[in-house]
């Protein structure tokens, strides 16, 4: 696994630290990676390294400016998300930091759990991203996307047995995105729970479980969508 | 494009003709390809050839034993599907013909429109298939799958704006498959109509339209699922 390089950036008064994985050659694109509610974790770092191995410049963004130690993360996350404007500003700061590192690369964003929710918030916010991919992300929002606001293509990879994201949320998300005129792909995996990309899930939490097939298929789908949007950009 | 080889087979009294595409080397698996309501067409033949180029032995199965000339296909299709037992027997005859050609290969099945419905009927019927993939297939059935009956893994690739398959059908399908205990992946594509894999859709039909992105992504997804189930079979 490549070493991750710490990147200091700010959101207003808050000092944040990204973690950057560089590919061997010229990057194909720059990918902002939004972690889970636990902020950067080994599982997310591994994904950033896989992106770098595939030729992408990948930076794990920082939600809190510090690493939570256990359940305090839930308090921090609630505080961060309480104000939609502040929450989106925190996310945009990550994109801006990545833009500074690689001003000429196309950007995309992916995220896991709370990070999946984060990339959808960025899409709703009109971020200039070629693609956002949510892995077991939350689909609900306090500020539904306005018509015409979404510029990013969207891929949602969802465990159909995720207790945090029941089918009502899925249907509401489709309706929201259709009203906004967004271009979305939705992948649902039967019997699959929250956190399905993490091969080392926290024990004793019945909400989450690893699923090797959903992990493999969702990752491949993201790669194929990335290839498509970058091919299109190259032709444009 | 490789030449397709005609294969004679029977379903009871009915003489049928499959069209076989052979890969250059040893086939990775045998894929039964179920065509649209129009039976074998250039669009479906092209897909069979792409499968052969990817290393699969692919046979387009025959619904009617003859080629329809225009809208009579709808009458023939209704007649064929009127009796679920007879309909499934017609589909099984295709698998049996392919089994005779390649007795030792793992089998999978894919289908387009009515062919997508067909492969789901085979899954409901308990066919020994590693994978079925439905491209813009109908999801409704007269004989919902019984608990424990489905052996095939299922991938459904669906245009969310398909007027023939509204969201109610999608939800009913998920519920049916969950009751059956099936292992399914569902991909939905926003704004995409029926027949999205056919780059040369019939003109003047507002129900169908080609979608290059959905075509590319659904085909890649099928390939990745095939690779997964065959990897698993190889390890077993």
XYZ file of C-alpha atoms in Angstrom:
472
model
C 0.000 0.000 0.000
C 1.308 3.456 -0.866
C 2.009 5.849 1.987
C -0.636 8.492 2.350
C 0.611 12.060 2.350
C -1.023 14.451 4.858
C -2.476 17.591 3.268
C -3.375 20.577 5.459
C -6.368 22.627 4.462
C -8.956 24.806 6.146
C -12.679 25.330 6.336
C -12.862 28.806 7.860
C -11.490 28.508 11.388
C -11.218 24.737 11.275
C -7.898 23.149 10.369
C -8.363 19.918 8.441
C -6.024 17.192 7.216
C -6.541 15.302 3.990
C -4.699 12.121 3.131
C -3.411 11.906 -0.399
C -2.590 8.801 -2.442
C -0.631 9.502 -5.632
C -0.577 7.208 -8.659
C 2.714 6.230 -10.307
C 2.162 8.157 -13.554
C 0.127 11.153 -14.664
C -3.212 10.937 -12.848
C -6.322 10.135 -14.899
C -8.426 12.355 -12.625
C -8.626 13.585 -9.047
C -10.968 11.770 -6.688
C -12.128 13.226 -3.392
C -12.798 10.345 -1.020
C -15.233 11.036 1.815
C -14.856 8.642 4.728
C -17.364 7.166 7.141
C -18.652 8.796 10.308
C -15.415 7.554 11.968
C -13.414 9.835 9.654
C -10.377 8.280 7.966
C -10.083 4.559 8.727
C -7.916 1.725 7.408
C -10.784 0.513 5.196
C -11.139 3.918 3.529
C -7.369 4.350 3.267
C -7.207 1.018 1.464
C -9.788 2.246 -1.051
C -7.807 5.437 -1.680
C -4.726 3.332 -2.358
C -6.640 1.128 -4.795
C -7.708 4.277 -6.631
C -4.068 5.387 -6.841
C -3.072 1.973 -8.164
C -5.739 2.432 -10.839
C -4.139 5.720 -11.868
C -6.197 8.239 -9.908
C -5.029 10.940 -7.551
C -7.142 10.284 -4.462
C -7.505 12.424 -1.363
C -9.395 11.337 1.728
C -11.173 14.421 3.055
C -11.470 15.269 6.713
C -14.876 15.760 8.355
C -13.885 16.982 11.813
C -10.244 18.097 11.912
C -9.535 15.351 14.440
C -10.078 11.627 14.779
C -13.028 10.518 16.910
C -12.431 7.925 19.568
C -15.565 5.787 19.465
C -19.193 6.914 19.687
C -18.341 10.599 20.080
C -18.220 10.533 16.283
C -22.020 10.457 16.229
C -22.194 13.710 18.219
C -19.623 15.369 15.996
C -21.429 14.199 12.868
C -24.780 15.482 14.098
C -23.216 18.832 14.965
C -21.534 19.065 11.562
C -24.711 18.204 9.683
C -27.044 20.351 11.760
C -26.603 23.313 9.436
C -26.730 22.335 5.776
C -24.755 25.380 4.657
C -21.929 24.687 7.098
C -21.957 20.981 6.270
C -21.683 21.621 2.555
C -18.963 24.235 3.111
C -16.910 21.635 5.000
C -17.275 19.254 2.060
C -16.466 21.917 -0.536
C -13.273 22.732 1.360
C -12.045 19.224 0.566
C -12.731 19.675 -3.141
C -10.955 23.046 -3.081
C -7.898 21.527 -1.405
C -7.756 18.824 -4.054
C -8.235 21.440 -6.772
C -5.231 23.317 -5.417
C -3.076 20.188 -5.618
C -4.260 19.323 -9.121
C -5.778 22.385 -10.786
C -6.020 20.809 -14.230
C -7.528 17.433 -13.422
C -11.186 16.509 -13.731
C -12.668 15.895 -10.301
C -14.973 13.196 -9.023
C -16.003 12.222 -5.507
C -16.802 8.979 -3.767
C -17.893 8.289 -0.236
C -18.790 5.593 2.236
C -21.730 5.725 4.696
C -21.708 9.364 5.904
C -19.259 9.992 3.076
C -21.818 8.651 0.611
C -24.296 11.118 2.021
C -21.606 13.792 1.705
C -21.022 13.259 -2.014
C -24.763 13.403 -2.645
C -24.857 16.696 -0.719
C -22.118 17.980 -3.010
C -24.129 16.902 -6.044
C -27.209 18.683 -4.653
C -25.001 21.718 -4.065
C -24.111 21.846 -7.760
C -20.473 20.840 -7.384
C -18.489 20.591 -10.647
C -17.834 16.888 -10.372
C -17.804 14.470 -13.285
C -19.243 11.749 -11.078
C -20.223 11.121 -7.499
C -20.482 7.572 -6.181
C -22.148 6.764 -2.891
C -21.344 3.433 -1.255
C -23.975 2.557 1.367
C -24.578 6.273 1.816
C -27.535 7.891 3.493
C -29.975 9.194 0.874
C -31.987 11.650 2.948
C -31.255 15.359 2.998
C -32.494 18.503 4.705
C -32.167 20.422 1.443
C -33.487 18.518 -1.576
C -31.852 19.358 -4.892
C -33.444 22.183 -6.847
C -34.374 21.609 -10.502
C -31.294 21.971 -12.695
C -28.903 22.171 -9.761
C -27.150 18.827 -10.092
C -24.180 18.798 -12.488
C -22.512 15.554 -11.421
C -23.545 12.181 -12.705
C -24.604 10.020 -9.796
C -24.022 6.377 -8.950
C -25.637 5.057 -5.790
C -24.547 1.605 -4.585
C -26.968 0.480 -1.922
C -27.454 -2.562 0.267
C -31.139 -3.391 0.058
C -31.106 -4.693 3.649
C -29.452 -1.541 5.025
C -31.544 -0.708 8.110
C -30.435 2.931 7.902
C -31.716 3.333 4.348
C -35.102 1.626 3.918
C -36.894 1.415 0.576
C -38.956 4.527 1.332
C -35.718 6.497 1.336
C -34.734 4.973 -1.967
C -38.023 5.935 -3.603
C -37.885 9.423 -2.139
C -34.345 9.818 -3.436
C -35.361 8.797 -6.961
C -38.219 11.287 -6.855
C -35.983 14.051 -5.557
C -33.371 13.405 -8.231
C -35.978 13.234 -10.986
C -37.440 16.582 -9.914
C -33.910 17.982 -10.001
C -33.342 16.530 -13.478
C -30.294 14.605 -12.279
C -28.714 11.737 -14.206
C -28.518 8.846 -11.748
C -27.749 5.163 -11.718
C -28.930 3.169 -8.725
C -27.599 -0.262 -7.788
C -29.394 -2.285 -5.133
C -28.033 -5.524 -3.680
C -30.407 -7.958 -2.007
C -29.777 -8.954 1.587
C -26.833 -6.574 1.864
C -26.443 -4.364 4.926
C -24.861 -1.023 5.704
C -21.088 -0.718 5.369
C -20.786 -3.565 2.883
C -17.415 -2.366 1.536
C -15.598 -2.699 4.855
C -14.015 -6.163 5.168
C -13.346 -5.564 8.859
C -16.674 -4.285 10.214
C -17.040 -3.216 13.844
C -18.141 -6.242 15.839
C -21.493 -6.381 17.585
C -23.184 -3.885 15.266
C -26.116 -5.663 13.567
C -26.601 -2.793 11.112
C -23.350 -3.352 9.234
C -21.785 -6.307 7.492
C -19.215 -6.903 4.789
C -20.452 -8.334 1.508
C -17.687 -9.429 -0.846
C -19.896 -9.539 -3.915
C -21.471 -6.122 -3.383
C -18.015 -4.713 -2.611
C -16.556 -6.137 -5.808
C -19.490 -5.237 -8.032
C -19.951 -1.703 -6.705
C -16.241 -0.953 -7.041
C -16.191 -2.259 -10.609
C -19.295 -0.205 -11.428
C -17.648 2.943 -10.105
C -14.564 2.242 -12.201
C -16.617 1.762 -15.339
C -18.598 4.942 -14.715
C -15.379 6.880 -14.085
C -13.937 5.546 -17.328
C -17.090 6.594 -19.166
C -17.232 10.163 -17.865
C -13.503 10.637 -18.464
C -13.759 9.234 -22.012
C -16.530 11.739 -22.651
C -14.503 14.593 -21.210
C -11.548 13.565 -23.394
C -13.728 13.663 -26.509
C -15.386 16.961 -25.638
C -18.502 -10.203 -36.606
C -18.217 -13.983 -36.413
C -20.657 -15.995 -38.461
C -23.447 -17.491 -36.397
C -23.914 -21.202 -36.730
C -27.519 -22.483 -36.909
C -28.359 -25.132 -34.304
C -31.487 -27.246 -34.703
C -33.315 -28.271 -31.562
C -36.854 -29.127 -30.510
C -39.438 -28.291 -27.909
C -41.826 -31.211 -28.275
C -43.384 -30.877 -31.730
C -41.872 -27.489 -32.423
C -38.644 -27.299 -34.426
C -36.434 -24.448 -33.269
C -33.206 -22.926 -34.521
C -30.552 -21.494 -32.232
C -27.717 -19.311 -33.472
C -24.345 -20.103 -32.014
C -21.313 -17.823 -31.684
C -18.078 -19.629 -30.800
C -15.093 -17.991 -29.127
C -11.599 -18.480 -30.525
C -10.269 -20.565 -27.611
C -11.722 -22.803 -24.928
C -14.988 -21.166 -23.800
C -15.130 -19.684 -20.321
C -18.803 -20.643 -20.012
C -21.911 -21.180 -22.124
C -24.406 -18.321 -22.337
C -27.961 -18.774 -23.526
C -29.081 -15.503 -25.114
C -32.814 -14.869 -25.203
C -33.842 -12.333 -27.842
C -36.580 -9.728 -27.927
C -40.183 -10.317 -28.926
C -38.985 -10.030 -32.551
C -36.886 -13.185 -32.035
C -33.312 -13.060 -33.308
C -32.395 -9.605 -34.615
C -29.145 -7.934 -35.704
C -28.897 -6.141 -32.325
C -29.096 -9.427 -30.412
C -26.762 -11.177 -32.869
C -24.234 -8.415 -32.264
C -24.419 -9.046 -28.503
C -23.867 -12.790 -28.995
C -20.774 -12.010 -31.067
C -19.439 -9.678 -28.375
C -19.865 -12.500 -25.863
C -17.892 -14.822 -28.158
C -15.151 -12.206 -28.499
C -15.028 -12.114 -24.692
C -14.448 -15.865 -24.612
C -17.968 -17.197 -24.091
C -19.875 -19.744 -26.122
C -23.150 -17.933 -26.828
C -26.337 -19.306 -28.346
C -29.311 -17.174 -29.268
C -32.395 -19.208 -28.428
C -35.498 -19.341 -30.588
C -38.904 -18.376 -29.197
C -41.197 -19.313 -32.080
C -39.438 -21.589 -34.578
C -39.856 -18.904 -37.241
C -39.144 -15.217 -37.633
C -42.080 -12.835 -37.164
C -42.709 -10.233 -39.822
C -43.817 -7.191 -37.829
C -46.560 -6.955 -35.211
C -47.625 -10.602 -35.522
C -44.793 -11.166 -33.031
C -47.045 -9.788 -30.287
C -49.700 -12.440 -31.013
C -47.106 -15.194 -31.079
C -45.572 -13.959 -27.847
C -48.940 -13.804 -26.092
C -49.765 -17.307 -27.285
C -46.380 -18.628 -26.122
C -46.667 -17.018 -22.697
C -50.332 -17.885 -22.120
C -49.406 -21.133 -20.400
C -46.528 -20.749 -17.949
C -45.588 -24.419 -18.132
C -45.375 -24.383 -21.924
C -43.503 -21.071 -21.913
C -40.914 -22.340 -19.481
C -40.556 -25.612 -21.391
C -39.773 -23.611 -24.548
C -37.062 -21.734 -22.650
C -35.627 -24.872 -21.051
C -35.334 -26.438 -24.502
C -32.805 -23.739 -25.368
C -30.727 -24.492 -22.285
C -30.862 -28.214 -23.070
C -29.674 -27.611 -26.644
C -26.773 -25.562 -25.352
C -25.997 -28.236 -22.755
C -25.790 -30.818 -25.536
C -23.269 -28.687 -27.426
C -21.183 -27.995 -24.314
C -21.976 -30.559 -21.613
C -19.101 -29.546 -19.348
C -19.436 -25.786 -19.319
C -21.116 -23.710 -16.649
C -24.272 -22.110 -18.025
C -25.650 -18.620 -17.657
C -28.458 -16.825 -19.475
C -29.066 -13.278 -20.588
C -32.016 -11.721 -22.345
C -33.395 -8.528 -23.790
C -36.988 -7.265 -23.355
C -39.096 -10.455 -23.623
C -35.799 -12.316 -23.355
C -35.131 -10.565 -20.066
C -38.508 -11.771 -18.858
C -37.554 -15.219 -20.155
C -34.363 -15.513 -18.117
C -36.238 -14.455 -14.986
C -38.817 -17.177 -15.723
C -35.946 -19.665 -15.930
C -34.634 -18.423 -12.593
C -38.108 -18.802 -11.065
C -38.239 -22.288 -12.574
C -35.095 -23.276 -10.665
C -32.803 -23.541 -13.681
C -29.188 -24.503 -12.912
C -27.699 -21.260 -14.116
C -24.761 -19.478 -12.531
C -26.278 -16.116 -13.426
C -29.216 -14.648 -15.263
C -29.089 -11.071 -16.529
C -32.187 -9.248 -17.707
C -31.700 -6.182 -19.912
C -34.875 -4.062 -19.974
C -36.841 -7.215 -19.279
C -40.411 -7.436 -18.041
C -40.468 -8.215 -14.319
C -44.024 -9.476 -13.917
C -44.904 -13.156 -13.905
C -47.959 -15.374 -13.693
C -46.070 -17.754 -11.407
C -44.069 -16.004 -8.706
C -40.997 -17.849 -7.483
C -41.538 -20.226 -4.572
C -39.303 -19.928 -1.507
C -35.983 -21.661 -2.151
C -36.679 -22.233 -5.838
C -34.230 -19.784 -7.376
C -30.722 -21.155 -7.861
C -29.332 -18.566 -10.277
C -27.874 -15.294 -9.177
C -29.862 -12.476 -10.737
C -28.847 -9.166 -12.287
C -31.637 -6.905 -13.509
C -30.640 -3.903 -15.641
C -33.617 -1.615 -15.905
C -34.434 1.712 -17.523
C -36.247 3.718 -14.865
C -38.332 5.460 -17.548
C -39.400 2.190 -19.183
C -43.173 2.602 -19.669
C -43.608 -1.175 -19.759
C -41.983 -1.657 -16.353
C -43.141 1.026 -13.907
C -41.772 1.323 -10.378
C -44.650 -0.718 -8.947
C -43.374 -3.662 -10.949
C -39.864 -3.104 -9.630
C -41.034 -3.103 -6.023
C -43.220 -6.156 -6.590
C -40.267 -7.935 -8.164
C -38.006 -7.183 -5.201
C -40.685 -8.480 -2.839
C -41.214 -11.617 -4.901
C -37.487 -12.315 -5.040
C -37.037 -11.690 -1.327
C -39.852 -14.109 -0.493
C -38.127 -16.638 -2.742
C -34.809 -16.030 -0.989
C -33.134 -15.129 -4.280
C -29.802 -13.310 -4.540
C -30.450 -10.336 -6.797
C -28.719 -7.177 -7.934
C -30.885 -4.464 -9.442
C -29.546 -1.601 -11.557
C -31.852 1.281 -12.406
C -30.940 4.047 -14.866
C -32.741 7.388 -14.677
C -34.580 8.628 -17.743
C -33.811 5.458 -19.673
C -36.527 3.735 -21.689
C -37.273 0.221 -22.844
C -34.846 -1.402 -25.278
C -31.911 0.747 -24.215
C -29.309 -1.743 -25.511
C -30.453 -1.559 -29.130
C -28.525 1.146 -31.027
C -30.969 0.914 -33.918
C -34.402 1.092 -32.281
C -37.593 0.786 -34.325
C -38.637 4.271 -35.397
C -41.872 5.827 -34.206
C -42.103 3.764 -31.025
C -42.057 6.153 -28.036
C -41.597 3.295 -25.569
C -38.083 2.398 -26.704
C -34.862 4.326 -27.089
C -31.160 3.591 -27.158
C -29.063 4.824 -24.259
C -25.327 4.526 -24.783
C -24.439 4.914 -21.116
C -26.956 2.369 -19.847
C -25.904 -0.004 -22.610
C -22.228 0.320 -21.692
C -22.748 0.152 -17.947
C -25.197 -2.752 -17.986
C -22.957 -4.784 -20.280
C -19.923 -4.135 -18.088
C -21.928 -5.094 -15.000
C -22.954 -8.362 -16.594
C -19.338 -9.105 -17.478
C -18.180 -8.436 -13.936
C -20.938 -10.602 -12.464
C -20.090 -13.421 -14.883
C -16.439 -13.155 -13.905
C -17.411 -13.331 -10.247
C -19.649 -16.392 -10.475
C -17.119 -18.210 -12.657
C -14.256 -17.360 -10.273
C -16.346 -18.807 -7.460
C -17.123 -21.937 -9.461
C -13.422 -22.356 -10.260
C -12.532 -22.157 -6.555
C -15.335 -24.508 -5.474
